[in-house]
Coordinates of C-alpha atoms in Angstrom, one line a residue:
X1389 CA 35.6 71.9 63.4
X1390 CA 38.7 71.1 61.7
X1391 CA 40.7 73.6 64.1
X1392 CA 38.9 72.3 67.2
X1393 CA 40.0 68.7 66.3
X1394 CA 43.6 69.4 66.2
X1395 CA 43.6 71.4 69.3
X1396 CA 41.6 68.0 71.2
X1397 CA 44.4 65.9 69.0
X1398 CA 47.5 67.5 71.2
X1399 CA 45.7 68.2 74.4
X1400 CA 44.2 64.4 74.2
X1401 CA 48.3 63.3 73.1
X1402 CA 49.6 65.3 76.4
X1403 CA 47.1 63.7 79.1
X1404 CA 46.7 60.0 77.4
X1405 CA 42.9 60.5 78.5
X1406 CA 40.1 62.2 76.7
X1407 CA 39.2 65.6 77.5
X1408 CA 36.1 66.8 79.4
X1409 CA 36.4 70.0 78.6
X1410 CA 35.2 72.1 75.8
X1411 CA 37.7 73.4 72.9
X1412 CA 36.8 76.1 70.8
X1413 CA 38.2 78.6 68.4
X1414 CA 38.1 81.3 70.9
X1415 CA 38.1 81.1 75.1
X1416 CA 34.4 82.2 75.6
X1417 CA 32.6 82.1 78.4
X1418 CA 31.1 78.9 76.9
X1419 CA 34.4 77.2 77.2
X1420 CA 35.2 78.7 80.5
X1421 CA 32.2 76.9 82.2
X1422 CA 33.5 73.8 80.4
X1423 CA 29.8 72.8 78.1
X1424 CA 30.5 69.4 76.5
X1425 CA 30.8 69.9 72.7
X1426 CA 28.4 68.3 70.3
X1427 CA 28.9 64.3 69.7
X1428 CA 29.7 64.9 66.7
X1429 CA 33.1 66.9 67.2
X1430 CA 33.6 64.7 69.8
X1431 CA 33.6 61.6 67.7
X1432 CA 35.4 63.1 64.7
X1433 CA 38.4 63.8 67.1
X1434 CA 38.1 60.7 68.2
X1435 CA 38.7 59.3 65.2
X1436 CA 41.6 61.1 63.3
X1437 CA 43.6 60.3 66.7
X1438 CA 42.7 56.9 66.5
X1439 CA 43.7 56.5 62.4
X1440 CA 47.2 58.6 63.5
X1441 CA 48.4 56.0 66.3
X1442 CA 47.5 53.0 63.9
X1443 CA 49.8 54.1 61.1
X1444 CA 52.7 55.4 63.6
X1445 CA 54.6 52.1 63.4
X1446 CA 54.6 52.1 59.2
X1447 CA 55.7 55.2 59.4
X1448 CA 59.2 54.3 62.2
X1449 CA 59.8 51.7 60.1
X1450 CA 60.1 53.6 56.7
X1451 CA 62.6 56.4 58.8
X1452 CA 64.3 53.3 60.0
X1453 CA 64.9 52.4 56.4
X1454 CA 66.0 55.4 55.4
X1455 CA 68.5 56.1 58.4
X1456 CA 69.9 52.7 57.3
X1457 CA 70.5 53.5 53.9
X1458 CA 71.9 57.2 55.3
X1459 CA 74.7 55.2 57.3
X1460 CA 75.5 53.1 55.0
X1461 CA 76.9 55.5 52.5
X1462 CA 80.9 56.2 52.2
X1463 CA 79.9 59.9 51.6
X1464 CA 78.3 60.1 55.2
X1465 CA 80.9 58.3 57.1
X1466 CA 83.9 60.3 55.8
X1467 CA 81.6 63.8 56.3
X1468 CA 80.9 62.4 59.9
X1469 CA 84.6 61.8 60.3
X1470 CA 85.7 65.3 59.2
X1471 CA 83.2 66.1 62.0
X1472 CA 85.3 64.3 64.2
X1473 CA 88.3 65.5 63.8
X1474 CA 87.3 69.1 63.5
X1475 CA 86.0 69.0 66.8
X1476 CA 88.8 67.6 68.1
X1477 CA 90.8 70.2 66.7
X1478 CA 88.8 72.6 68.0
X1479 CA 88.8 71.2 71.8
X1480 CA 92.5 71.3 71.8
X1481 CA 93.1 74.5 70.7
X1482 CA 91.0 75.9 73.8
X1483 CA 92.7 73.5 76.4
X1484 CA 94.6 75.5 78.6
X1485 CA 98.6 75.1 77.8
X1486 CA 100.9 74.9 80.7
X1487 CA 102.2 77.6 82.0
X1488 CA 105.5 78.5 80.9
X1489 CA 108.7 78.0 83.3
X1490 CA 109.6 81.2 85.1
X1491 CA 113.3 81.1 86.0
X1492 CA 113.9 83.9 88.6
X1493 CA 117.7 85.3 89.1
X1494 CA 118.9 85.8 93.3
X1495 CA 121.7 87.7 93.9
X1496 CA 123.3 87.8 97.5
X1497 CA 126.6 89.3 99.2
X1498 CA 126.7 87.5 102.5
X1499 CA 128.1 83.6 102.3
X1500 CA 125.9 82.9 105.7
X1501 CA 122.3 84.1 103.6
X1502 CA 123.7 82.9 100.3
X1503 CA 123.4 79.5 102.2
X1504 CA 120.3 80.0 104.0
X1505 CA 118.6 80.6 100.8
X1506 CA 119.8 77.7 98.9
X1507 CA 118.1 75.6 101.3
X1508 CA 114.8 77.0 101.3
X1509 CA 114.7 77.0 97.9
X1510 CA 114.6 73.8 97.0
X1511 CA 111.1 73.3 98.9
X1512 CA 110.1 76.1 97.1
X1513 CA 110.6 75.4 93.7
X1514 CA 109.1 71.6 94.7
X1515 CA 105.7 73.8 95.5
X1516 CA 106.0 76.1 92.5
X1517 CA 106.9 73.4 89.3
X1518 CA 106.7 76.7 87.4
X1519 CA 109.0 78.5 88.8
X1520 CA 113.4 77.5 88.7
X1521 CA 115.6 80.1 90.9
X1522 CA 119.2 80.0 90.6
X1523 CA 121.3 82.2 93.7
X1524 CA 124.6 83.8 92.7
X1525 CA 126.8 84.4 95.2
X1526 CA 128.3 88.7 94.8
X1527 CA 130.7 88.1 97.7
X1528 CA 133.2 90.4 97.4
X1529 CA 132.2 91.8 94.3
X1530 CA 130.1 95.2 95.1
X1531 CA 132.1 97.6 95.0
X1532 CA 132.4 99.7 98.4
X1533 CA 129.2 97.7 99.8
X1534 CA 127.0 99.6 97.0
X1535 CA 124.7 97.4 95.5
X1536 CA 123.4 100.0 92.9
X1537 CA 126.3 100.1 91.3
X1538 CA 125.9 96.0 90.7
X1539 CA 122.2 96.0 89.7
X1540 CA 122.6 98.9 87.1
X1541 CA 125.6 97.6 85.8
X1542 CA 123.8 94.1 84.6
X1543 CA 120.6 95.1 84.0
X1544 CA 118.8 93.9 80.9
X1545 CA 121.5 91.5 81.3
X1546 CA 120.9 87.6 81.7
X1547 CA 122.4 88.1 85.0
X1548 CA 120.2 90.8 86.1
X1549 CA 118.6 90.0 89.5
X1550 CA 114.8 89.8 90.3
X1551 CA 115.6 89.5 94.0
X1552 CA 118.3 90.5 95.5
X1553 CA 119.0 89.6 99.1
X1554 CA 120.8 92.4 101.1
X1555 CA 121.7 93.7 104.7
X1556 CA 119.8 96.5 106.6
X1557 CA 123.8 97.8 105.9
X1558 CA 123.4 97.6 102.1
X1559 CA 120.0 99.3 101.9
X1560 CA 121.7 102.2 103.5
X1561 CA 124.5 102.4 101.3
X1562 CA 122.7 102.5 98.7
X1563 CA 123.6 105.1 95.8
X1564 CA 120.9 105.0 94.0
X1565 CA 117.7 103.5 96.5
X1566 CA 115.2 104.1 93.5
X1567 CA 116.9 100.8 91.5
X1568 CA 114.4 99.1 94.4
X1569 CA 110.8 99.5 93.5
X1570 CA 108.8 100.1 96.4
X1571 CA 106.8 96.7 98.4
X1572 CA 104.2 98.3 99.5
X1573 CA 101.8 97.4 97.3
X1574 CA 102.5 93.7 97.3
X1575 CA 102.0 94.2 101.4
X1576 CA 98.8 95.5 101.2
X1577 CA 97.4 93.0 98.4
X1578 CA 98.4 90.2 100.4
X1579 CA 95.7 89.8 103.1
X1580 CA 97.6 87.7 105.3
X1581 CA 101.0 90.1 105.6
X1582 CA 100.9 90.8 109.1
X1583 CA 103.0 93.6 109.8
X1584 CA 103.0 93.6 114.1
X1585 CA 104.5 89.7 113.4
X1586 CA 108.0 91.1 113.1
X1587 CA 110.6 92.2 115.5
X1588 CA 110.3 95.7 116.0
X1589 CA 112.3 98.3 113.9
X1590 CA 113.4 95.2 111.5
X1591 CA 110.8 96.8 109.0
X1592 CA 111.9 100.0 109.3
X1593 CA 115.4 99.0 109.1
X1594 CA 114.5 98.5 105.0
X1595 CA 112.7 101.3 104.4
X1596 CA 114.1 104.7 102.2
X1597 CA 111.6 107.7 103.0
X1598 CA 108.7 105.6 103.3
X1599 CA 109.4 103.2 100.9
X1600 CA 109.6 99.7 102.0
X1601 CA 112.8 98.8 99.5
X1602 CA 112.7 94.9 101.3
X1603 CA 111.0 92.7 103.4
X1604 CA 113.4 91.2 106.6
X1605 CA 113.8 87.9 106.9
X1606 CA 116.6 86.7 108.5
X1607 CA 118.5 87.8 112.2
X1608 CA 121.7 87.1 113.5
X1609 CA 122.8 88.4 116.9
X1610 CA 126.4 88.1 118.3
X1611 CA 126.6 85.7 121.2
X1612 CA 128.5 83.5 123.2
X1613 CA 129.2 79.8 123.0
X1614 CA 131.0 77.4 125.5
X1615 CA 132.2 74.3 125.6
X1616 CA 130.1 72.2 127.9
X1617 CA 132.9 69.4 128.0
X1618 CA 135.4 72.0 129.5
X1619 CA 133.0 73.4 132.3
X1620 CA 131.9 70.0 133.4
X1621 CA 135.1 68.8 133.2
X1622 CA 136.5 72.2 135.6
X1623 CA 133.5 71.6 137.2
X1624 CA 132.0 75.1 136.6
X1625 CA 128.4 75.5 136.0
X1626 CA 127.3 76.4 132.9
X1627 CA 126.3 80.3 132.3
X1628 CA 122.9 81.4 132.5
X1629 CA 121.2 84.0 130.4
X1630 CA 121.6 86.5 133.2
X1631 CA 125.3 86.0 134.0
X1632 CA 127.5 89.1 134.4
X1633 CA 131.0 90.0 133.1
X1634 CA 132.6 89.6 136.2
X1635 CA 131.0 85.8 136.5
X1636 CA 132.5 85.3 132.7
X1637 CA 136.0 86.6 133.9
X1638 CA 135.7 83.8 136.8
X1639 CA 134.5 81.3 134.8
X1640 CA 137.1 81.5 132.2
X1641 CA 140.2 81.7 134.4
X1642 CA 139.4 78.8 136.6
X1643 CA 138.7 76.2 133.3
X1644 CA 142.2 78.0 132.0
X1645 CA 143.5 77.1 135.6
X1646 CA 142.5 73.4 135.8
X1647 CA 143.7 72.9 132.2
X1648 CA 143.0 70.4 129.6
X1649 CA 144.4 66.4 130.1
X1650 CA 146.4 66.6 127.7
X1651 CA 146.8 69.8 126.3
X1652 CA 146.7 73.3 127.7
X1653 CA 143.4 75.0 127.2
X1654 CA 142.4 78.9 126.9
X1655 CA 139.5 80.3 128.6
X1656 CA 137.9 82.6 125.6
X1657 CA 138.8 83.2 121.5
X1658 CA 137.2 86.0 119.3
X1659 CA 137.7 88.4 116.3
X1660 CA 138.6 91.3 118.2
X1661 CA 136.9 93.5 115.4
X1662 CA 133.8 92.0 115.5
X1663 CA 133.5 92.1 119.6
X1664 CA 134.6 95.6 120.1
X1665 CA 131.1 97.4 119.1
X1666 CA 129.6 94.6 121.1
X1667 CA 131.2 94.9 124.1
X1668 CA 131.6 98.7 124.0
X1669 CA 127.3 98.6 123.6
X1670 CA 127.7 96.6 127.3
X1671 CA 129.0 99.8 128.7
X1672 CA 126.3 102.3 127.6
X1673 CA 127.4 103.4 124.4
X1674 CA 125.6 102.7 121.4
X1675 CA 127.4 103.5 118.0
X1676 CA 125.4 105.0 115.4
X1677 CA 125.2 104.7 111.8
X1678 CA 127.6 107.1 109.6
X1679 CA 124.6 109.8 108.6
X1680 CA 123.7 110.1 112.0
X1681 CA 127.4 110.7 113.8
X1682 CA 129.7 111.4 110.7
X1683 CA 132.5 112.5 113.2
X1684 CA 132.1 108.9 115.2
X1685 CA 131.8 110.9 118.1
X1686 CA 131.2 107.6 120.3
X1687 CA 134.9 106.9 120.3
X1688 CA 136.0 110.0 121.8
X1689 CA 133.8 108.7 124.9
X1690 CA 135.3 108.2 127.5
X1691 CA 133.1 104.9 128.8
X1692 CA 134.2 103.3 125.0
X1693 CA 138.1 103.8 126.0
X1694 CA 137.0 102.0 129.7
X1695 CA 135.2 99.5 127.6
X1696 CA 137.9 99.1 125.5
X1697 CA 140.4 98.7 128.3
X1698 CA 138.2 96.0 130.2
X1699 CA 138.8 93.9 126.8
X1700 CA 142.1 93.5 126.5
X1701 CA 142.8 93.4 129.8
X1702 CA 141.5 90.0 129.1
X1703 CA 144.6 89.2 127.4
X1704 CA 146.9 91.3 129.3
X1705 CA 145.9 90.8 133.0
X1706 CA 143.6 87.9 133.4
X1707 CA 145.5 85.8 130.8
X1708 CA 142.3 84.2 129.2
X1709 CA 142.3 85.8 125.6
X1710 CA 145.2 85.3 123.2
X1711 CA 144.8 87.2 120.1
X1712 CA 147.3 87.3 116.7
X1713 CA 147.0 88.7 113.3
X1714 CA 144.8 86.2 111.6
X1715 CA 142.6 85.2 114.2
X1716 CA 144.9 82.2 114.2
X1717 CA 143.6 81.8 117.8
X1718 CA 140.1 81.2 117.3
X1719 CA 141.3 77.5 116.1
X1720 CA 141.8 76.8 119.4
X1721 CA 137.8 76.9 119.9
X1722 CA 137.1 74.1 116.7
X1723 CA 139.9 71.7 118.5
X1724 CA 137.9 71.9 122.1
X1725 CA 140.5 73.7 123.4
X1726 CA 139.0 76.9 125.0
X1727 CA 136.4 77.1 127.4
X1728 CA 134.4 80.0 125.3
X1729 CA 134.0 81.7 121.9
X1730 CA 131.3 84.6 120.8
X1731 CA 130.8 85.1 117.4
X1732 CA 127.7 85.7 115.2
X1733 CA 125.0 83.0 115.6
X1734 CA 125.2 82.0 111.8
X1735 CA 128.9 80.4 112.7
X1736 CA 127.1 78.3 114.8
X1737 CA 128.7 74.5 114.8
X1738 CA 130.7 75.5 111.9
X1739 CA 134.2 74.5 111.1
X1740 CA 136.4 77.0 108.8
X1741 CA 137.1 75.1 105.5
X1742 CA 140.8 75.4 106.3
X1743 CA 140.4 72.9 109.4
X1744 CA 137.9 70.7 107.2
X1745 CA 140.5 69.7 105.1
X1746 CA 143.1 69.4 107.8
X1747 CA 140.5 66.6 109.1
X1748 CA 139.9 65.2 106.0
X1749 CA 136.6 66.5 105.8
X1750 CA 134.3 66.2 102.4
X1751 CA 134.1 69.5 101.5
X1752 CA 131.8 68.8 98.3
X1753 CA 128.0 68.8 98.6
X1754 CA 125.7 65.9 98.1
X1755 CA 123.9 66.0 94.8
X1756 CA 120.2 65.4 97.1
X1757 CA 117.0 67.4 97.8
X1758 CA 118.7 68.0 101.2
X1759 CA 122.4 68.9 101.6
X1760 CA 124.2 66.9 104.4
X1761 CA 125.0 69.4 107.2
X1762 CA 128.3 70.5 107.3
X1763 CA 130.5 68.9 109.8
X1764 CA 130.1 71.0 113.4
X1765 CA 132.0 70.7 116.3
X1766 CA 133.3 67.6 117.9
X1767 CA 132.4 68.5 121.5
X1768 CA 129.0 69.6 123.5
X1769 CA 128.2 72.5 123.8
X1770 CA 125.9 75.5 124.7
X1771 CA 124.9 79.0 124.0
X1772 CA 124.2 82.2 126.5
X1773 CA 124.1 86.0 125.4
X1774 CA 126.8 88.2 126.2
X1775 CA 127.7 88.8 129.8
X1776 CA 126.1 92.0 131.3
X1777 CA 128.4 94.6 132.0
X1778 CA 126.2 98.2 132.8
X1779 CA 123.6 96.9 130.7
X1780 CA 122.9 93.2 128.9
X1781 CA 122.6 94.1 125.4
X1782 CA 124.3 92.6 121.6
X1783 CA 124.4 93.8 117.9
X1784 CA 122.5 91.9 115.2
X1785 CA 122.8 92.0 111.3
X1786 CA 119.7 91.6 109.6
X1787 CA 119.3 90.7 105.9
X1788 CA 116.1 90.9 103.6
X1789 CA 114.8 90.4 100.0
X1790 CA 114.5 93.7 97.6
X1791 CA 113.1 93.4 93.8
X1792 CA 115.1 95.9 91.7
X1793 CA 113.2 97.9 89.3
X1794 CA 114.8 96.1 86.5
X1795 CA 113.3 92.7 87.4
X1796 CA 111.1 90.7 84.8
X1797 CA 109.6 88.6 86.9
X1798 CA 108.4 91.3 90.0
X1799 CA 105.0 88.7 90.8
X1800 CA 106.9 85.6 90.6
X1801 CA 109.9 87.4 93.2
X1802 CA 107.2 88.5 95.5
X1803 CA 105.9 85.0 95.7
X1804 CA 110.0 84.3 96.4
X1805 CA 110.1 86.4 99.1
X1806 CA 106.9 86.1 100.8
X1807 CA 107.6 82.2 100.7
X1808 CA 111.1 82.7 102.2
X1809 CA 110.0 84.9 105.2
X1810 CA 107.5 82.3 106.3
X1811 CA 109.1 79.1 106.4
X1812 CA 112.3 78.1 107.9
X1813 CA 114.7 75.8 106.4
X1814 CA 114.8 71.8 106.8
X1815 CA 118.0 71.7 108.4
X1816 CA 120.0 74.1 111.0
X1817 CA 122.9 75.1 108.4
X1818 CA 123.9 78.7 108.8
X1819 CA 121.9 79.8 111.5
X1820 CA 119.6 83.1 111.9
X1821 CA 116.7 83.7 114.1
X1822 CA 113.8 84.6 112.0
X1823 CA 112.4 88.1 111.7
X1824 CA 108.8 86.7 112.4
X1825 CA 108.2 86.5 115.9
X1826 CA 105.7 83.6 115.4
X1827 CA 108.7 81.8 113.8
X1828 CA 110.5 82.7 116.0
X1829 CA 108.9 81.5 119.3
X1830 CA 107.6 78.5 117.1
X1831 CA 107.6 74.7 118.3
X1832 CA 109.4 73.8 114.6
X1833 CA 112.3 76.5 115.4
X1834 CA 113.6 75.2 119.0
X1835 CA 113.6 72.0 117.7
X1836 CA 115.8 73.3 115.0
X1837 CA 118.1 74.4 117.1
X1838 CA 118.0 72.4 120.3
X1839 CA 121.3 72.7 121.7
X1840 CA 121.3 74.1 125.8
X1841 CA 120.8 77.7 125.9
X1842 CA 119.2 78.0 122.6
X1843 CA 116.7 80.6 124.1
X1844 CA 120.0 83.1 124.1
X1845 CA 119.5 83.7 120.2
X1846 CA 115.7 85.1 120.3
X1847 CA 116.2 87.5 123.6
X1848 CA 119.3 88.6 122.2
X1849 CA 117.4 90.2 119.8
X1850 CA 115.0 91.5 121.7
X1851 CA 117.8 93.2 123.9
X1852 CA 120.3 94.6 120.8
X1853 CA 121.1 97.2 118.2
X1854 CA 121.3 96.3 114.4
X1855 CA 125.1 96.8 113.2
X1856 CA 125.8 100.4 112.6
X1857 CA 125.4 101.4 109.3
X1858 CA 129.0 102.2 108.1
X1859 CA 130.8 101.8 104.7
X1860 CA 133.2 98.5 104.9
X1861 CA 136.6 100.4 104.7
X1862 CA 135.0 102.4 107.6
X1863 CA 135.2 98.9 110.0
X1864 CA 137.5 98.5 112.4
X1865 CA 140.4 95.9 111.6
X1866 CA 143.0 94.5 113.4
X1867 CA 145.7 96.9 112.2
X1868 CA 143.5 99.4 114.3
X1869 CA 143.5 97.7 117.4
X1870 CA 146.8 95.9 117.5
X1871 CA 148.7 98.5 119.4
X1872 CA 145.6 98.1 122.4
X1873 CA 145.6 94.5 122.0
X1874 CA 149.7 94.1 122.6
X1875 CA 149.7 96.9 125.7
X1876 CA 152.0 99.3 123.4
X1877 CA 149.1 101.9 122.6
X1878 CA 146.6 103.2 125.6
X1879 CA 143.6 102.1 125.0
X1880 CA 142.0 105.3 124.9
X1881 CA 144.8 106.8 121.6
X1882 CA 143.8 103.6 119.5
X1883 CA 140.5 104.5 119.4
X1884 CA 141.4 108.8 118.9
X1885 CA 143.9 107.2 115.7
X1886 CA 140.8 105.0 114.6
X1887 CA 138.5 108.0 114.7
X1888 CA 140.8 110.2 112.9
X1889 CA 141.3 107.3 110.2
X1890 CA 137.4 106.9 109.1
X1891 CA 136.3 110.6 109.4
X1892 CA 136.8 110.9 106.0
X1893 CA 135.0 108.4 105.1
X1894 CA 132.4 108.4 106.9
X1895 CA 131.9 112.3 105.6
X1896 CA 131.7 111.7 102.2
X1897 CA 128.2 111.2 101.0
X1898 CA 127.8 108.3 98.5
X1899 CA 128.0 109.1 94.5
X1900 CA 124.4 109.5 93.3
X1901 CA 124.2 107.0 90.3
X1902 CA 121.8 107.3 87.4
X1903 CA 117.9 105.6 88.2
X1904 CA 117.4 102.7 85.6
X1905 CA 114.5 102.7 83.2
X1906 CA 111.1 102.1 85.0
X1907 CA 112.8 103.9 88.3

């Protein structure tokens, strides 16, 4: 009975109505059918729930006593305060810290990317708080073009680089390519890495038996700029993208002809060394890089002496192209005074230093988020590609971003580099057509560089040859062309002395150097 209350107590407590059914010890059939139990149960149960809600509220109010005396006792505050702070305590100790500042090292060995990068970094470390880059400029310090030698010599060093920025050149004069560590991995984690978005060959252009020792980022073809004031002022229209050389012959003379108002003008400036590969590629020959032709064989042909006469015939004959030691001549081009320049599209509205202090230009950077742009020239002007001759072609440089092996940082200089090949910087600066097509071709790139003609710098690289890969005393200087230049050497023995001058060194292999730790 007692057992059959209790059960009716909690069922009865649960529904807040009385049951109907029966309760027994065991589920028998009896209490399946649901029988109504005897009256006597029935009123028992009744009862003892009756008797237990009546003395419920004497009950809550003796706990409520003693919880009030529990409360009031100094021995339960101060054990509920060490509670407290314990748990406190304990909550802070499994709060996440901040992550710790990564500072990555940059090394590059070409002023125009040493410059690019600077500005792109600063919107990069403004997305990554974490992360601080500093760029160190190796101008002129890497011995023979090797970076190897540089990266081994520093590492475990403070100054030892976790990215370092470098040419399709330096990759391939490379001593030691294993101080790179191989990209591929990083390509195919990243789901987004597109590998049909670049230029063609610019990939391959960093790559060391199927290694991929850097990622491209940057472009920069060899082109011609004019000065618009000149030609309007001559009354010569403007070149086109598909002009010829024979229409930049014309164009140049006449502009020479009619003169300047004051002072005389010239109709074209260069670096002879940097034009000659250039214009010799606009007859038909295409130099290659040292491991392929050792011997230079392309200046032994005979459509390189023709190409070679056609050029300074432009100072000889038509009277349009000064040249001196120095390149003292290309000033004439940052006063307004000639009618044309080509150079590299990264000297783009650029004054040399020396002429910026002649002006009385600031030559100090602004201490903002966004340098000032450096002062450009003080005349309008446009931008075509160079003049077709037997073909319409130019020479590029590209540079990209390698982690050596040493690095400390590999993740952090992959986001870097990823980071720098898809955005382009705030302002022009030095210029370079990037080696994404899409950013390329994009909306946020012309208006970057707006200027009349500005579709010259993408097809030129869709038309040229990277630089030919040769070691730097292997270059042509002025002391080679000189006797061509002046009319007291035939064209075609300058280039015969050249060739006999870098044979050497174009046949000598580089010194294998030793592969760092981790390599």
């Amino acid at each position: 009975m007692m057992r059959r209350g209790a059960r009716t107590r909690r069922s009865t407590g649960r529904s807040g109505r009385q049951p109907t059914f029966s309760v027994g010890t065991t589920r028998s059939n009896r209490d399946i059918v649901g029988l109504a139990p005897p009256a006597s149960s029935f009123n028992q149960a009744l009862t003892t729930e009756t008797s237990r809600r009546s003395a419920a509220p004497q009950i809550w109010r003796a706990r409520l006593s003693q919880w009030r005396a529990l409360f009031a006792s100094s021995r339960f505050r101060a054990s509920a305060f060490s509670l407290l702070l314990v748990t406190i305590i304990v909550a802070c100790a499994v709060t996440p810290s901040q992550p710790a500042t990564v500072n990555l090292v940059v090394w590059v060995d070409t002023p125009a990317i040493g410059a690019s990068i600077q500005q792109r970094v600063i919107p990069f470390m403004r997305d990554n708080p974490n992360i601080s880059v500093k760029v160190f400029d190796q101008f002129g310090k890497i011995r023979n073009g090797d970076v190897s030698t540089a990266i081994e010599a520093l590492t475990n060093t403070d100054l030892s680089p976790d990215v370092v920025a470098l040419t399709n050149q330096d990759i391939q004069l490379m001593s030691n390519p294993a101080d790179l560590i191989d990209l591929h991995p990083y390509i195919y984690q990243q789901t987004d890495f597109q590998l049909d978005d670049f230029f063609p060959t610019t990939m391959e252009a960093f790559q060391y038996r199927g290694k991929q020792l850097a990622i491209p980022s940057e472009i920069v073809p060899f082109v011609m700029f004019y000065n618009e004031d000149l030609f309007n002022r001559a009354k010569v229209q403007v070149p086109d993208l598909n002009w010829t050389t024979s229409d930049f012959v014309a164009d140049g003379r006449l502009i020479e002809a009619k003169g300047g108002q004051k002072q005389p003008v010239v109709g074209f400036v260069t670096d002879p060394t940097q034009a000659l590969v250039p214009f010799v590629e606009e007859y038909g020959v295409i130099p290659q890089d040292a491991a392929d032709d050792p011997d230079a064989r392309w200046l032994d042909d005979p459509r390189t002496a023709e190409a070679l006469q056609w050029f300074v015939d432009l100072g000889l004959t038509q009277h349009m192209m000064p040249t001196e030691q120095g390149n003292r001549s290309l000033g004439l081009w940052f006063v307004g005074r000639a009618a044309m320049t080509a150079t590299f599209m990264d000297q783009r509205n650029l004054l040399p230093p020396y002429l910026q202090r002649q002006l009385g230009l600031s030559l100090t950077p602004t201490a903002t988020a966004s340098p000032t742009p450096p002062p450009g020239w003080r005349f309008k002007w446009g931008v075509t590609m160079m003049p077709r001759a037997e073909t319409q072609t130019t020479i590029y440089y590209m540079s990209g971003y390698g982690i050596p092996q040493a690095s400390r940082n590999p993740d952090a200089a992959w986001l870097l580099i990823n980071y720098l090949t898809r955005h382009l910087p705030e302002q022009p600066g030095r210029a370079y057509v990037p080696s994404r097509e899409s950013l390329a071709r994009s909306k946020d790139f012309e208006a970057l560089y707006p200027e009349d003609g500005h579709q010259a710098y993408v097809e030129s690289v869709e038309v040229g040859h990277p630089i030919p890969v040769w070691p730097p005393s292997a270059q042509p200087n002025y002391d080679d062309l000189s006797g061509a230049l002046s009319g007291s050497i035939h064209p075609e023995n300058a280039l015969h002395a050249f060739r006999d001058r870098v044979q050497p060194i174009l046949q000598v292999p580089p010194t294998p150097a030793p592969t760092p730790p981790g390599g």
